[in-house]
Amino acid sequence: MIRKLNSSFCLLLVGFCVAIGQPYLGDNMVSNPGFESIKKGINGWSKTRQEFNKSVSAWISPTGGTPDLVSKDLALDFFYLSHNFGVDEAKEGKNMVGIISYGSSSICIDYREYISTTLLTALEPQKEYLVSFWFKPRFRSTYWCNGLGVAFLENLVIKEDCAPLGDLSPIFSMEEIPEVDVWLKVSFKFKPKKPFKYLVIGNFNTNENTGCIKKDSSGLGHAYYFIDDIRVSEILKEIPSSLEVKRHFSSFYFEFDAHILNEGEKVKLISVFNYLEKNPGLNLKLKGYCDEVGNEDFNLKLSLKRAESIRDSLIQMGISSKRISIEGNGEIGGKKLIPDFEKRRVDVSFFKNGDPE
């Protein structure tokens, strides 16, 4: 079990210790946080960095390393099946990403793989943020190691080799080796000193400076970890009592194939509820949407279920059903510049009694 960190950061081992508490959070600033938005026709098991970059929406490999998209929807060839790939399950949904965080290869003594994304908005200096992600070792990973960490950058770093990004300064790095074969959640608070725009996850240390335990001699000679459900959110000072007075509010966003809000998005329900309570002369319109992945009829029904989910939550909180109207609009097509995760949403608008919706 992890016993300490390299600073005053907080670690949550679900089922093993007490959480740091649940602050009120803003929207998740990470695009495609659970890797559920993937591009069609691309085999996710990466032989080159370009294959990975083409496989997963909003994420790239910033070095010559080749992270893997691991998905229930992707067929594995004999090589991967013979080495026990396909045994592990994602933390949530169908997909996760796998990276090598310790080991060597024929082209690199200290071989590393990283994943990187551009945040939806840059971090603001002196504001406080909650950063979290889930990880677990692959079944029959040869080694378990420490060093898995997070770095934030002002400018994107792209390197062609697969050596450690040792010139970066991670804000978090595990000092102890997690000696449990389950999904664990890292969660810590962070106040940036600069307007960081990019996030990188991986082991920034050399093999010499990485502690490891050999667990399975039948593995591929690396420490291989799965990553899932990454979050960066501003910590709000208090519960939002109301949203800005306007007819159109921030949308609710959903994970792939889901119609139930995740914990971060549920915070918005409080704001919408309070605003309706303070403005009894207003009614609410909820419009559900989907991305273009999957069957059109299924997506139409899913978009309606997303709107129904938010409506039902507000009714349970005490809002009259007569004040809420919903519709499902299916897929948002023809907008290639909009990431898939932004298409999986319910738009919120308010109108006065008697006004057109």
C-alpha atoms as one frame of an Amber mdcrd trajectory, in Angstrom:
protein
   0.000   0.000   0.000   1.161   3.531  -0.683   2.306   5.081   2.565   3.437
   8.598   1.698   3.816  11.096  -1.120   6.550  13.506  -2.127   4.751  16.458
  -0.546   1.544  17.239   1.287  -0.546  15.788  -1.525  -3.459  13.520  -0.699
  -3.951   9.975  -1.937  -7.193   8.057  -1.907  -6.929   4.283  -1.924 -10.539
   3.266  -2.313 -11.326   0.559   0.189  -8.044   1.050   2.015  -8.057   4.486
   3.639 -10.143   7.583   4.257 -10.755  10.058   1.445  -9.629  13.675   1.645
 -13.234  14.890   1.641 -15.514  16.072  -1.122 -14.956  19.727  -2.057 -17.386
  21.481  -4.364 -15.915  21.253  -7.827 -16.217  23.126 -11.084 -16.394  21.416
 -14.459 -13.804  18.833 -15.404 -11.167  20.619 -17.501  -9.924  17.363 -19.068
 -11.238  16.404 -22.484 -12.289  12.768 -22.900 -11.293  11.918 -19.301 -12.281
   8.235 -19.503 -10.995   7.643 -23.068 -14.486   6.661 -24.172 -14.365   8.864
 -27.268 -12.293   6.954 -29.819 -11.877   7.378 -33.541 -13.440   4.868 -35.906
 -11.431   2.240 -37.738  -8.242   2.566 -35.689  -6.718  -0.439 -33.910  -5.980
   0.836 -30.441  -2.938  -1.357 -29.718  -0.222   1.058 -30.736   2.899   0.122
 -32.679   3.770   3.796 -33.185   2.941   7.018 -31.368   0.974   8.100 -34.438
  -1.350   5.111 -34.055  -2.172   6.129 -30.509  -2.626   9.775 -31.456  -5.140
   8.724 -34.128  -6.980   6.367 -31.788  -8.016   8.497 -28.806  -9.781  11.839
 -29.047  -8.017  14.737 -27.269  -4.986  12.673 -26.113  -1.516  12.198 -27.602
   1.823  10.578 -26.851   4.264  13.487 -26.348   7.320  11.241 -26.902   8.354
   8.303 -29.066   6.687   5.945 -26.582   3.562   4.080 -27.674   0.725   4.087
 -25.119  -2.123   1.649 -25.783  -5.854   2.203 -25.996  -7.357  -0.824 -24.251
 -11.001  -1.337 -25.170 -13.632  -4.034 -24.992 -14.613  -3.046 -28.523 -11.180
  -3.740 -30.053 -10.179  -7.264 -31.032  -6.808  -8.472 -29.766  -4.450 -10.574
 -31.879  -2.754 -13.759 -30.700   0.328 -11.973 -29.322  -1.660  -9.891 -26.868
  -4.005 -12.700 -25.879  -1.038 -15.012 -25.225   0.397 -12.422 -22.817  -2.822
 -12.043 -20.812  -3.967  -8.765 -22.298  -7.739  -8.480 -22.288  -8.049  -9.782
 -18.715  -8.200  -6.360 -17.012 -11.375  -4.260 -16.916 -11.598  -0.473 -17.215
 -12.466   1.438 -14.050 -15.562   2.869 -15.751 -16.958   2.399 -19.231 -15.272
   0.278 -21.892 -11.897   1.953 -22.348  -8.666   2.726 -20.543  -5.098   3.587
 -21.575  -2.026   1.505 -20.770   1.508   2.897 -20.369   4.925   1.432 -19.579
   6.345   3.261 -16.564   9.503   1.206 -15.992  11.699  -0.959 -18.196  14.016
  -1.076 -21.196  13.691  -1.720 -24.915  16.026  -2.422 -27.818  16.088   1.292
 -28.660  16.006   2.858 -25.204  17.595   1.815 -21.896  15.060   3.796 -19.879
  11.894   3.248 -21.882   8.877   5.360 -20.891   5.383   6.043 -22.201   3.341
   9.165 -21.419  -0.085  10.533 -22.219  -0.780  14.234 -22.654  -3.815  16.437
 -23.256  -4.667  20.099 -23.687  -6.897  21.377 -20.882 -10.188  22.950 -21.902
  -9.066  26.161 -20.205  -5.711  27.137 -18.741  -5.234  26.890 -14.980  -5.391
  30.251 -13.259  -2.545  31.108 -10.879  -3.446  31.090  -7.182  -6.751  29.332
  -7.725  -6.951  25.892  -6.134  -7.646  22.759  -8.175  -8.383  19.128  -7.458
  -6.424  16.705  -9.643  -7.230  12.998  -9.696  -6.850   9.843 -11.756  -7.275
   6.076 -11.336  -4.546   3.514 -12.011  -3.842  -0.213 -11.625  -1.066  -2.609
 -12.717  -1.771  -4.873 -15.660  -2.498  -8.511 -14.829   0.894 -10.258 -14.838
   2.862  -7.049 -15.212   6.491  -8.093 -14.671   7.145  -5.222 -12.253   5.212
  -2.934  -9.947   6.947   0.403  -9.473   6.724   3.862  -7.962   7.235   7.174
  -9.732   3.922   7.512 -11.539   3.276  11.244 -11.608   1.605  14.322 -13.066
   3.142  17.407 -14.681   1.482  20.610 -15.903   3.084  22.675 -18.677   2.674
  26.111 -20.212   3.877  24.870 -23.594   3.465  21.461 -25.181   6.576  19.274
 -25.149   7.084  16.884 -28.090  10.118  14.576 -28.214  10.952  11.885 -30.735
  12.774   9.501 -28.390  11.255   7.279 -25.701  13.497   8.357 -22.792  12.075
   9.744 -19.524  10.921  13.375 -19.521  13.366  14.085 -16.738  13.631  17.786
 -17.490  10.007  18.316 -16.469   9.043  19.043 -12.873   6.076  16.880 -11.864
   3.831  18.361  -9.196   3.094  14.865  -7.948   5.071  11.618  -7.974   4.427
   8.435  -5.974   7.338   7.648  -3.667   6.178   4.251  -2.473   5.255   1.214
  -4.552   1.509   0.409  -4.516   1.513  -3.278  -3.636  -2.138  -4.033  -4.462
  -3.604  -5.320  -7.703  -6.770  -3.168  -7.752  -7.849   0.198  -9.116  -6.486
   3.001  -6.923  -7.338   6.685  -7.057  -4.767   9.440  -6.679  -6.342  12.719
  -5.573  -4.528  15.908  -4.570  -4.969  19.679  -4.396  -2.809  22.051  -6.397
  -2.318  25.837  -6.657  -0.513  26.695  -9.909   1.936  29.572 -10.105   1.605
  29.819 -13.885  -1.275  29.527 -16.405  -0.624  25.885 -17.253  -2.447  24.579
 -20.315  -1.126  21.022 -20.781  -1.279  17.881 -18.632   1.193  14.961 -18.806
   0.959  11.649 -16.912   3.750   9.059 -16.583   6.954   8.234 -14.703   9.464
  11.074 -15.041  12.350   9.190 -13.358  15.078   6.992 -14.840  15.166   3.256
 -14.105  17.949   3.874 -11.590  15.757   6.321  -9.665  12.609   4.195  -9.845
  11.834   1.652  -7.151  10.330  -1.607  -8.359   9.204  -5.053  -7.231   9.325
  -8.041  -9.573   5.892  -9.660  -9.550   5.679 -12.048 -12.522   8.542 -13.474
 -14.562   6.145 -14.480 -17.370   5.433 -10.830 -18.226   7.029  -8.680 -20.924
   9.761  -7.220 -18.698   8.107  -3.883 -17.892   6.004  -2.150 -15.272   2.748
  -1.602 -17.149  -0.083   0.489 -15.671  -3.599   1.277 -16.803  -4.922   4.836
 -16.425  -8.599   5.882 -16.357 -10.988   8.686 -15.343  -8.700  11.718 -15.127
  -9.991  14.923 -13.580  -8.793  18.513 -13.128 -11.397  20.809 -11.561 -11.366
  24.127  -9.765 -12.222  23.828  -6.085 -15.093  26.218  -5.487 -15.061  28.172
  -2.246 -18.736  27.496  -1.543 -21.741  25.777  -3.053 -22.875  27.785  -6.052
 -26.139  29.367  -4.879 -27.162  30.408  -8.361 -25.825  30.688 -11.843 -25.419
  33.908 -13.738 -28.828  35.351 -14.602 -29.313  34.426 -18.227 -31.623  32.236
 -20.274 -28.971  29.730 -21.336 -26.794  28.044 -18.717 -23.802  25.726 -18.857
 -24.585  22.334 -20.368 -24.442  19.008 -18.538 -21.873  16.609 -20.049 -21.974
  12.807 -20.059 -19.510   9.971 -20.460 -19.738   7.775 -23.550 -22.930   5.693
 -23.741 -24.088   7.033 -20.338 -27.238   8.860 -19.263 -26.348   9.246 -15.572
 -24.268  12.271 -14.548 -20.848  11.733 -13.002 -20.091  13.283  -9.619 -18.492
  16.414 -11.046 -21.453  17.249 -13.259 -23.956  16.673 -10.435 -22.723  19.884
  -8.774 -24.532  21.832 -11.502 -27.880  20.395 -10.335 -27.567  22.378  -7.116
 -27.122  25.622  -9.045 -30.058  24.967 -11.362 -32.282  23.952  -8.435 -31.408
  27.086  -6.445 -31.976  29.324  -9.438 -35.430  27.825 -10.074 -36.289  28.181
  -6.393 -35.346  31.868  -6.426 -37.207  32.487  -9.687 -40.651  30.830  -9.419
 -41.756  32.625 -12.597 -39.263  30.696 -14.719 -39.552  27.291 -16.356 -36.781
  25.011 -17.570 -36.040  23.466 -20.963 -33.678  20.485 -21.265 -32.408  19.395
 -24.695 -30.431  16.149 -24.917 -27.799  15.288 -27.523 -25.368  12.501 -28.485
 -22.211  12.080 -30.513 -22.303  10.238 -33.834 -20.898   6.940 -32.559 -23.359
   4.058 -32.840 -26.878   3.519 -34.137 -28.920   6.637 -34.922 -32.133   5.300
 -33.353 -30.258   4.261 -30.207 -28.649   7.696 -29.934 -32.018   9.415 -30.287
 -33.364   7.416 -27.345 -30.153   7.993 -25.359 -30.354  11.761 -25.861 -33.884
  11.723 -24.418 -32.799   9.536 -21.479 -30.094  12.087 -20.663 -32.649  14.892
 -20.487 -34.990  12.657 -18.455 -32.190  11.878 -15.991 -31.635  15.549 -15.181
 -35.369  16.244 -15.027 -35.921  13.341 -12.609 -33.079  14.515 -10.369 -34.545
  18.017 -10.152 -38.010  16.612  -9.401 -36.516  14.558  -6.563 -34.955  17.770
  -5.234 -38.392  19.405  -5.132 -38.935  21.116  -8.501 -42.430  20.601  -9.952
 -42.504  18.460 -13.092 -44.828  21.050 -14.639 -41.919  23.512 -14.777 -39.631
  21.203 -16.777 -39.907  20.278 -20.435 -37.506  17.915 -22.202 -36.600  16.741
 -25.659 -34.098  14.350 -27.212 -32.431  15.563 -30.377 -30.165  12.607 -31.117
 -26.824  13.066 -32.816 -25.004  16.347 -33.353 -23.677  15.741 -36.844 -21.696
  17.767 -39.332 -19.571  19.566 -36.728 -16.144  17.975 -36.982 -14.459  20.696
 -34.938 -16.544  19.826 -31.871 -14.975  16.967 -29.825 -17.279  13.999 -29.252
 -17.318  14.537 -25.487 -18.847  18.012 -26.028 -21.618  16.498 -28.147 -22.698
  14.163 -25.315 -24.649  16.767 -23.397 -27.918  18.280 -22.252 -28.378  21.994
 -22.914 -30.192  24.041 -20.280 -32.301  27.130 -20.903 -34.846  29.110 -18.888
 -37.954  30.918 -20.052 -40.752  32.819 -18.363 -44.201  31.350 -17.942 -46.095
  32.008 -21.154 -42.967  32.736 -23.226 -42.076  30.458 -26.162 -39.509  27.819
 -25.305
